[in-house]
Amino acid sequence: MNDMLLDVRDLRVSFGPGKDAVTGLTLRARRGETVALVGESGCGKTLSALALAGLQPREAAVSGSAELGGVQLLGRTERQLRRIRGNLVSMVFQDASTALNPLMTVGAQIEEVMAIHGTHDRRARRKRSVELLAAVGVPDAANRARSHPHQLSGGMRQRVMIAIALAGSPDLVIADEPTTALDVTVQAQVLALLRESTRDAAVLFITHDMGVVAEIADQVVVMYAGTVVESGPIAEVLERPHHPYTAALLASVPDPDVPQAGELPTIPGRVPPLGERDAGCPFRDRCPKSQDRCRERPPLGPVAGGESAVACWYPEHGEGSSRTVEEATR
Ligand SMILES: Nc1ncnc2c1ncn2[C@@H]1O[C@H](COP(=O)(O)OP(=O)(O)OP(=O)(O)O)[C@@H](O)[C@H]1O
Ligand code: SF4
Ligand SMILES: [Mg+2]
């Protein structure tokens, strides 16, 4: 499909034999679309994001394909990557306080990104940096541009991070838990602003919070133990989760309309760590529907009558296809 801006196929990240942290991430996004990557801690979300930006740990081997507007992002030299980052791909991390330079004003940090990416006129940079700060909801932007990071609240610093990420007009913005450290009201504002200000880009939004996914995503990709277990349009996945893991994640989201009595259901057990993953379904130790066949790994295949894909032998709401996604899209 050529209207896809981001096309990631079979992305793998490995730390050596038996230590495969990401085993085949496939996802696509159009311009203006937000894809949420969800899953519990240790599922491989951050490593996938880092690999797309060429920032994976030195000891990690990355393979597969990730095209952005037809440009291959993987297997690039450091010099090529410097051009790609900011120009094509930028990242927003969870903790703005460590990502920002404490010695520079926030305006100067935004202008620096523009200078690196070819805006040579100083006055144009200054004007645009104030516009960007205003666009991400920083009040009195012209004055705040002259502030240092420590003079701003956590929510304001996170907005500055988003302004920096947008300064090079990237095609792909990767946001790794960008609002987890913020309180709920500020989180909602920052999410809305991120959505507003990235209409020309694709956004890969990483979170473990299904409530946030419902608010921001067009598409959702559910990862478990390094692999995609379900993916599809947000409405379909939220209304008819096919994978028992997705269903369990959704069951643990509090319903704002229902007063909370007692604890939310949590999923008993834990994600198998690297080195303890075998050739079977990675969820089977925790799955209420597990059977003998689940010792064999189910392929990710399209579900009948929907746009989603699921990797489960016994999906909810009827059978998944026995074809893999690759076979179905060939
Ligand atoms: N440098 C490394 N060397 C070896 N294993 C690593 C390394 N970095 C990450 N891992 C392992 O890879 C797996 C995936 O890690 P990753 O950070 O991508 O998880 P995550 O889904 O982002 O989790 P979280 O929600 O906690 O951020 C984990 O099991 C982790 O222990
Ligand atoms: S393949 Fe089996 S163990 Fe895995 S999620 Fe489906 S039913 Fe559960
Ligand atoms: Mg992470």
CSV table of C-alpha atoms and ligand atoms in Angstrom, one decimal:
chain,number,residue,atom,x,y,z
A,1,MET,CA,0.0,0.0,0.0
A,2,ASN,CA,1.8,3.1,-1.2
A,3,ASP,CA,-0.2,5.8,0.8
A,4,MET,CA,1.6,4.4,3.9
A,5,LEU,CA,4.2,6.9,5.3
A,6,LEU,CA,5.7,4.5,7.8
A,7,ASP,CA,6.0,0.8,6.9
A,8,VAL,CA,7.8,-1.4,9.5
A,9,ARG,CA,8.2,-5.1,8.6
A,10,ASP,CA,9.5,-7.8,10.8
A,11,LEU,CA,11.7,-5.6,12.9
A,12,ARG,CA,13.9,-7.7,15.2
A,13,VAL,CA,16.2,-6.7,18.0
A,14,SER,CA,18.5,-9.4,19.5
A,15,PHE,CA,21.2,-9.5,22.2
A,16,GLY,CA,22.5,-12.9,21.0
A,17,PRO,CA,21.3,-16.5,20.8
A,18,GLY,CA,18.2,-17.0,23.0
A,19,LYS,CA,18.1,-13.3,23.8
A,20,ASP,CA,15.7,-12.0,21.2
A,21,ALA,CA,14.0,-8.9,22.7
A,22,VAL,CA,11.9,-8.0,19.7
A,23,THR,CA,10.9,-10.8,17.3
A,24,GLY,CA,9.0,-9.4,14.4
A,25,LEU,CA,7.3,-6.1,14.8
A,26,THR,CA,5.1,-5.2,11.8
A,27,LEU,CA,3.2,-1.9,11.7
A,28,ARG,CA,2.1,0.8,9.3
A,29,ALA,CA,1.0,4.4,9.6
A,30,ARG,CA,-0.3,7.1,7.3
A,31,ARG,CA,0.5,10.8,7.6
A,32,GLY,CA,-1.5,12.3,10.5
A,33,GLU,CA,-2.1,8.9,12.0
A,34,THR,CA,-1.1,7.8,15.6
A,35,VAL,CA,-0.2,4.2,16.2
A,36,ALA,CA,-0.1,3.2,19.8
A,37,LEU,CA,2.4,0.5,20.8
A,38,VAL,CA,1.1,-1.1,24.1
A,39,GLY,CA,2.2,-3.8,26.4
A,40,GLU,CA,3.5,-4.4,29.9
A,41,SER,CA,7.0,-3.6,31.1
A,42,GLY,CA,9.7,-5.6,29.3
A,43,CYS,CA,7.6,-6.4,26.1
A,44,GLY,CA,10.1,-4.6,23.9
A,45,LYS,CA,8.4,-1.3,23.2
A,46,THR,CA,11.3,1.0,23.9
A,47,LEU,CA,13.9,-1.2,22.1
A,48,SER,CA,11.6,-1.1,19.0
A,49,ALA,CA,11.4,2.7,19.1
A,50,LEU,CA,15.1,3.1,19.7
A,51,ALA,CA,15.9,0.7,16.7
A,52,LEU,CA,13.7,2.8,14.4
A,53,ALA,CA,15.7,5.9,15.4
A,54,GLY,CA,19.0,4.1,15.1
A,55,LEU,CA,19.5,4.6,18.9
A,56,GLN,CA,19.6,0.9,20.0
A,57,PRO,CA,22.3,-0.2,22.5
A,58,ARG,CA,25.6,-1.0,20.8
A,59,GLU,CA,25.4,-4.7,21.7
A,60,ALA,CA,22.0,-5.1,20.0
A,61,ALA,CA,21.6,-6.6,16.5
A,62,VAL,CA,18.7,-5.0,14.5
A,63,SER,CA,17.2,-6.6,11.4
A,64,GLY,CA,14.0,-6.3,9.3
A,65,SER,CA,12.8,-3.3,7.3
A,66,ALA,CA,11.5,0.1,8.3
A,67,GLU,CA,10.7,2.6,5.5
A,68,LEU,CA,9.6,6.1,6.1
A,69,GLY,CA,8.3,7.8,2.9
A,70,GLY,CA,10.3,5.2,1.0
A,71,VAL,CA,13.6,5.9,2.9
A,72,GLN,CA,15.0,2.8,4.7
A,73,LEU,CA,15.8,3.8,8.4
A,74,LEU,CA,17.6,0.6,9.4
A,75,GLY,CA,21.2,-0.3,8.8
A,76,ARG,CA,22.4,3.4,8.4
A,77,THR,CA,25.8,4.8,9.2
A,78,GLU,CA,26.0,7.2,12.1
A,79,ARG,CA,26.5,10.1,9.7
A,80,GLN,CA,23.3,9.2,7.8
A,81,LEU,CA,21.4,8.7,11.1
A,82,ARG,CA,22.3,12.3,12.2
A,83,ARG,CA,20.5,13.5,9.1
A,84,ILE,CA,17.6,11.2,9.6
A,85,ARG,CA,17.1,12.2,13.2
A,86,GLY,CA,15.3,15.5,13.5
A,87,ASN,CA,14.8,15.8,9.7
A,88,LEU,CA,12.7,12.7,9.4
A,89,VAL,CA,12.4,11.1,12.8
A,90,SER,CA,12.4,12.7,16.3
A,91,MET,CA,11.7,11.3,19.7
A,92,VAL,CA,10.0,12.5,22.9
A,93,PHE,CA,11.0,10.7,26.0
A,94,GLN,CA,9.3,10.2,29.4
A,95,ASP,CA,11.7,12.3,31.4
A,96,ALA,CA,12.1,15.8,30.0
A,97,SER,CA,14.3,16.9,32.9
A,98,THR,CA,17.2,14.7,31.8
A,99,ALA,CA,16.6,15.3,28.0
A,100,LEU,CA,16.8,19.1,28.2
A,101,ASN,CA,20.1,21.0,28.6
A,102,PRO,CA,19.9,22.8,32.0
A,103,LEU,CA,22.3,25.5,30.9
A,104,MET,CA,20.5,26.7,27.7
A,105,THR,CA,17.2,28.6,27.5
A,106,VAL,CA,14.4,26.5,26.1
A,107,GLY,CA,14.1,28.9,23.1
A,108,ALA,CA,17.8,28.4,22.2
A,109,GLN,CA,17.3,24.6,22.4
A,110,ILE,CA,14.5,24.7,19.8
A,111,GLU,CA,16.5,27.1,17.6
A,112,GLU,CA,19.5,24.8,17.8
A,113,VAL,CA,17.4,22.0,16.2
A,114,MET,CA,16.3,24.3,13.4
A,115,ALA,CA,19.9,25.4,12.8
A,116,ILE,CA,21.0,21.8,12.5
A,117,HIS,CA,18.3,21.1,10.0
A,118,GLY,CA,18.9,24.0,7.7
A,119,THR,CA,17.1,27.2,8.9
A,120,HIS,CA,20.1,29.5,8.6
A,121,ASP,CA,18.2,32.8,9.3
A,122,ARG,CA,18.5,33.6,13.0
A,123,ARG,CA,15.5,35.8,13.1
A,124,ALA,CA,13.4,33.2,11.4
A,125,ARG,CA,14.5,30.7,13.9
A,126,ARG,CA,13.6,32.9,16.8
A,127,LYS,CA,10.2,33.7,15.4
A,128,ARG,CA,9.5,30.0,14.7
A,129,SER,CA,10.6,28.8,18.1
A,130,VAL,CA,8.2,31.2,19.8
A,131,GLU,CA,5.4,30.0,17.4
A,132,LEU,CA,6.2,26.4,18.3
A,133,LEU,CA,6.1,27.0,22.0
A,134,ALA,CA,2.7,28.7,21.6
A,135,ALA,CA,1.5,25.9,19.5
A,136,VAL,CA,2.3,23.3,22.2
A,137,GLY,CA,0.4,25.4,24.7
A,138,VAL,CA,3.1,27.3,26.5
A,139,PRO,CA,1.5,30.6,27.7
A,140,ASP,CA,3.4,33.9,27.1
A,141,ALA,CA,5.7,32.0,24.8
A,142,ALA,CA,7.9,34.9,23.8
A,143,ASN,CA,9.0,35.4,27.5
A,144,ARG,CA,9.0,31.7,28.3
A,145,ALA,CA,11.4,31.1,25.4
A,146,ARG,CA,14.0,32.9,27.5
A,147,SER,CA,13.5,30.6,30.5
A,148,HIS,CA,15.8,27.8,31.6
A,149,PRO,CA,14.3,24.3,32.1
A,150,HIS,CA,14.4,24.5,35.9
A,151,GLN,CA,12.2,27.6,35.8
A,152,LEU,CA,9.3,25.6,34.2
A,153,SER,CA,6.9,23.0,35.6
A,154,GLY,CA,7.1,19.3,34.6
A,155,GLY,CA,4.1,19.8,32.2
A,156,MET,CA,5.7,22.8,30.6
A,157,ARG,CA,9.1,21.0,30.2
A,158,GLN,CA,7.3,18.2,28.5
A,159,ARG,CA,5.6,20.7,26.1
A,160,VAL,CA,9.1,22.1,25.3
A,161,MET,CA,10.3,18.6,24.5
A,162,ILE,CA,7.4,18.2,22.0
A,163,ALA,CA,8.3,21.6,20.5
A,164,ILE,CA,11.9,20.5,20.1
A,165,ALA,CA,10.7,17.2,18.5
A,166,LEU,CA,8.6,19.2,16.0
A,167,ALA,CA,11.2,21.8,15.2
A,168,GLY,CA,12.8,19.9,12.3
A,169,SER,CA,9.3,19.1,10.8
A,170,PRO,CA,9.8,15.4,11.1
A,171,ASP,CA,7.7,12.8,9.2
A,172,LEU,CA,7.8,10.4,12.2
A,173,VAL,CA,7.5,11.4,15.9
A,174,ILE,CA,8.2,8.7,18.3
A,175,ALA,CA,6.9,9.4,21.8
A,176,ASP,CA,7.9,6.9,24.5
A,177,GLU,CA,5.6,7.2,27.5
A,178,PRO,CA,5.7,11.0,27.1
A,179,THR,CA,3.0,11.8,29.7
A,180,THR,CA,3.5,9.0,32.2
A,181,ALA,CA,5.2,11.4,34.7
A,182,LEU,CA,2.5,14.1,34.4
A,183,ASP,CA,-0.7,14.4,36.5
A,184,VAL,CA,-3.9,13.4,34.8
A,185,THR,CA,-5.2,16.8,33.8
A,186,VAL,CA,-1.9,18.0,32.3
A,187,GLN,CA,-1.5,14.6,30.6
A,188,ALA,CA,-4.8,15.1,28.8
A,189,GLN,CA,-3.8,18.6,27.7
A,190,VAL,CA,-0.4,17.4,26.4
A,191,LEU,CA,-2.0,14.4,24.6
A,192,ALA,CA,-4.4,16.7,22.8
A,193,LEU,CA,-1.6,19.1,21.8
A,194,LEU,CA,0.5,16.3,20.5
A,195,ARG,CA,-2.4,15.2,18.3
A,196,GLU,CA,-3.1,18.7,17.1
A,197,SER,CA,0.5,19.6,16.3
A,198,THR,CA,1.4,16.4,14.4
A,199,ARG,CA,-1.1,16.4,11.6
A,200,ASP,CA,1.6,16.2,9.0
A,201,ALA,CA,3.5,13.4,10.6
A,202,ALA,CA,3.0,9.8,11.7
A,203,VAL,CA,3.2,9.3,15.4
A,204,LEU,CA,4.3,6.1,17.2
A,205,PHE,CA,3.0,6.5,20.7
A,206,ILE,CA,4.3,4.1,23.3
A,207,THR,CA,2.4,3.4,26.5
A,208,HIS,CA,1.3,0.7,28.9
A,209,ASP,CA,-1.9,2.5,29.6
A,210,MET,CA,-5.0,1.4,27.6
A,211,GLY,CA,-6.9,4.5,28.8
A,212,VAL,CA,-4.3,6.7,27.0
A,213,VAL,CA,-4.5,4.6,23.9
A,214,ALA,CA,-8.3,5.1,23.7
A,215,GLU,CA,-7.7,8.9,23.8
A,216,ILE,CA,-5.0,9.3,21.3
A,217,ALA,CA,-4.6,6.3,18.8
A,218,ASP,CA,-6.0,5.6,15.4
A,219,GLN,CA,-4.3,2.2,15.3
A,220,VAL,CA,-3.1,0.0,18.1
A,221,VAL,CA,-0.4,-2.6,18.2
A,222,VAL,CA,-0.3,-4.9,21.3
A,223,MET,CA,3.1,-6.4,22.1
A,224,TYR,CA,3.7,-9.3,24.4
A,225,ALA,CA,7.2,-10.7,25.2
A,226,GLY,CA,8.8,-9.1,22.1
A,227,THR,CA,6.1,-10.0,19.6
A,228,VAL,CA,2.9,-8.5,18.2
A,229,VAL,CA,-0.1,-10.4,19.5
A,230,GLU,CA,-2.8,-8.2,18.1
A,231,SER,CA,-3.1,-5.1,15.9
A,232,GLY,CA,-5.8,-3.1,14.2
A,233,PRO,CA,-8.0,0.0,14.1
A,234,ILE,CA,-8.6,1.4,17.6
A,235,ALA,CA,-12.4,1.1,17.6
A,236,GLU,CA,-12.3,-2.5,16.5
A,237,VAL,CA,-9.6,-3.6,19.0
A,238,LEU,CA,-11.3,-1.8,21.9
A,239,GLU,CA,-14.7,-3.1,21.1
A,240,ARG,CA,-13.8,-6.6,20.0
A,241,PRO,CA,-10.4,-7.6,21.4
A,242,HIS,CA,-9.5,-11.0,19.9
A,243,HIS,CA,-6.4,-11.8,21.9
A,244,PRO,CA,-6.8,-12.9,25.5
A,245,TYR,CA,-3.9,-10.6,26.5
A,246,THR,CA,-5.6,-7.6,24.9
A,247,ALA,CA,-8.9,-8.5,26.6
A,248,ALA,CA,-7.1,-8.7,29.9
A,249,LEU,CA,-5.3,-5.4,29.4
A,250,LEU,CA,-8.7,-3.8,28.7
A,251,ALA,CA,-10.3,-5.4,31.7
A,252,SER,CA,-7.7,-3.7,33.9
A,253,VAL,CA,-8.6,-0.1,32.7
A,254,PRO,CA,-10.9,1.7,35.2
A,255,ASP,CA,-14.2,2.8,33.8
A,256,PRO,CA,-14.6,6.5,34.7
A,257,ASP,CA,-18.4,6.1,34.9
A,258,VAL,CA,-18.3,3.3,37.5
A,259,PRO,CA,-17.3,4.1,41.0
A,260,GLN,CA,-14.3,1.8,41.9
A,261,ALA,CA,-15.2,-0.8,44.4
A,262,GLY,CA,-12.1,-2.8,45.4
A,263,GLU,CA,-9.1,-3.6,43.2
A,264,LEU,CA,-9.1,-3.7,39.4
A,265,PRO,CA,-8.5,-7.1,37.9
A,266,THR,CA,-4.8,-7.5,37.2
A,267,ILE,CA,-3.3,-10.2,35.0
A,268,PRO,CA,-1.7,-12.9,37.3
A,269,GLY,CA,1.9,-13.9,36.4
A,270,ARG,CA,4.6,-11.9,34.6
A,271,VAL,CA,6.1,-11.4,31.1
A,272,PRO,CA,8.7,-14.1,30.6
A,273,PRO,CA,12.1,-12.5,30.7
A,274,LEU,CA,14.7,-12.8,27.8
A,275,GLY,CA,16.2,-16.3,28.0
A,276,GLU,CA,13.0,-17.9,29.3
A,277,ARG,CA,11.0,-17.5,26.1
A,278,ASP,CA,10.4,-20.7,24.0
A,279,ALA,CA,8.9,-21.6,20.7
A,280,GLY,CA,5.3,-21.7,22.0
A,281,CYS,CA,2.7,-19.0,22.5
A,282,PRO,CA,4.5,-16.6,24.9
A,283,PHE,CA,1.3,-15.9,26.8
A,284,ARG,CA,0.4,-19.5,27.6
A,285,ASP,CA,1.6,-19.5,31.3
A,286,ARG,CA,-1.0,-16.7,32.0
A,287,CYS,CA,-3.7,-17.6,29.5
A,288,PRO,CA,-7.0,-18.9,30.8
A,289,LYS,CA,-7.7,-20.5,27.4
A,290,SER,CA,-4.3,-22.3,26.9
A,291,GLN,CA,-4.4,-25.8,25.4
A,292,ASP,CA,-1.9,-28.3,24.1
A,293,ARG,CA,-1.7,-26.7,20.7
A,294,CYS,CA,-0.4,-23.5,22.3
A,295,ARG,CA,3.0,-25.1,22.7
A,296,GLU,CA,3.3,-24.2,19.1
A,297,ARG,CA,3.6,-20.4,18.3
A,298,PRO,CA,0.4,-19.0,16.6
A,299,PRO,CA,1.2,-16.8,13.6
A,300,LEU,CA,-0.1,-13.2,13.4
A,301,GLY,CA,-3.0,-13.5,10.9
A,302,PRO,CA,-6.0,-11.5,9.8
A,303,VAL,CA,-9.3,-12.0,11.7
A,304,ALA,CA,-12.4,-13.0,9.7
A,305,GLY,CA,-14.8,-10.1,9.1
A,306,GLY,CA,-12.5,-7.3,10.5
A,307,GLU,CA,-9.3,-5.3,9.8
A,308,SER,CA,-7.4,-6.6,12.9
A,309,ALA,CA,-4.8,-9.2,13.0
A,310,VAL,CA,-4.3,-11.6,15.9
A,311,ALA,CA,-1.7,-14.2,17.0
A,312,CYS,CA,-3.8,-16.8,18.9
A,313,TRP,CA,-5.1,-20.3,18.2
A,314,TYR,CA,-8.3,-19.7,20.1
A,315,PRO,CA,-9.2,-16.0,19.7
A,316,GLU,CA,-12.2,-14.4,21.3
A,317,HIS,CA,-15.1,-13.7,18.9
A,318,GLY,CA,-14.5,-16.7,16.6
A,319,GLU,CA,-11.6,-18.0,14.6
A,320,GLY,CA,-8.6,-16.0,13.4
A,321,SER,CA,-7.3,-16.8,9.9
A,322,SER,CA,-4.7,-19.5,9.7
A,323,ARG,CA,-2.9,-17.4,7.2
A,324,THR,CA,-0.1,-15.1,8.4
A,325,VAL,CA,-0.3,-11.3,7.8
A,326,GLU,CA,2.5,-11.7,5.3
A,327,GLU,CA,0.6,-14.4,3.3
A,328,ALA,CA,-2.6,-12.3,3.5
A,329,THR,CA,-1.0,-9.1,2.2
A,330,ARG,CA,1.3,-10.7,-0.4
B,1,LIG,N1,20.9,-3.4,26.7
B,1,LIG,C1,20.2,-4.5,27.0
B,1,LIG,N2,20.8,-5.7,27.1
B,1,LIG,C2,20.1,-6.8,27.4
B,1,LIG,N3,18.7,-6.8,27.5
B,1,LIG,C3,18.1,-5.7,27.3
B,1,LIG,C4,18.8,-4.4,27.1
B,1,LIG,N4,17.9,-3.4,27.0
B,1,LIG,C5,16.7,-4.0,27.2
B,1,LIG,N5,16.8,-5.3,27.4
B,1,LIG,C6,15.7,-6.3,27.6
B,1,LIG,O1,14.8,-6.3,26.5
B,1,LIG,C7,13.5,-6.4,26.9
B,1,LIG,C8,12.6,-5.3,26.3
B,1,LIG,O2,13.0,-4.1,26.9
B,1,LIG,P1,12.3,-2.7,26.6
B,1,LIG,O3,13.0,-1.6,27.4
B,1,LIG,O4,12.1,-2.5,25.2
B,1,LIG,O5,10.8,-2.9,27.3
B,1,LIG,P2,9.6,-1.9,27.4
B,1,LIG,O6,8.5,-2.6,26.7
B,1,LIG,O7,9.9,-0.6,26.9
B,1,LIG,O8,9.3,-1.9,28.9
B,1,LIG,P3,8.9,-0.6,29.9
B,1,LIG,O9,7.4,-0.5,29.8
B,1,LIG,O10,9.4,-1.1,31.2
B,1,LIG,O11,9.6,0.6,29.4
B,1,LIG,C9,13.5,-6.5,28.4
B,1,LIG,O12,13.4,-7.8,28.8
B,1,LIG,C10,14.8,-5.9,28.8
B,1,LIG,O13,15.3,-6.5,30.0
B,2,SF4,S1,-2.5,-19.2,21.5
B,2,SF4,FE1,-3.3,-20.4,23.3
B,2,SF4,S2,-2.1,-19.7,25.1
B,2,SF4,FE2,-1.7,-18.2,23.4
B,2,SF4,S3,-3.2,-16.6,23.8
B,2,SF4,FE3,-4.2,-18.0,22.4
B,2,SF4,S4,-5.3,-19.5,23.6
B,2,SF4,FE4,-3.9,-18.4,25.0
B,3,MG,MG,10.1,1.3,27.8
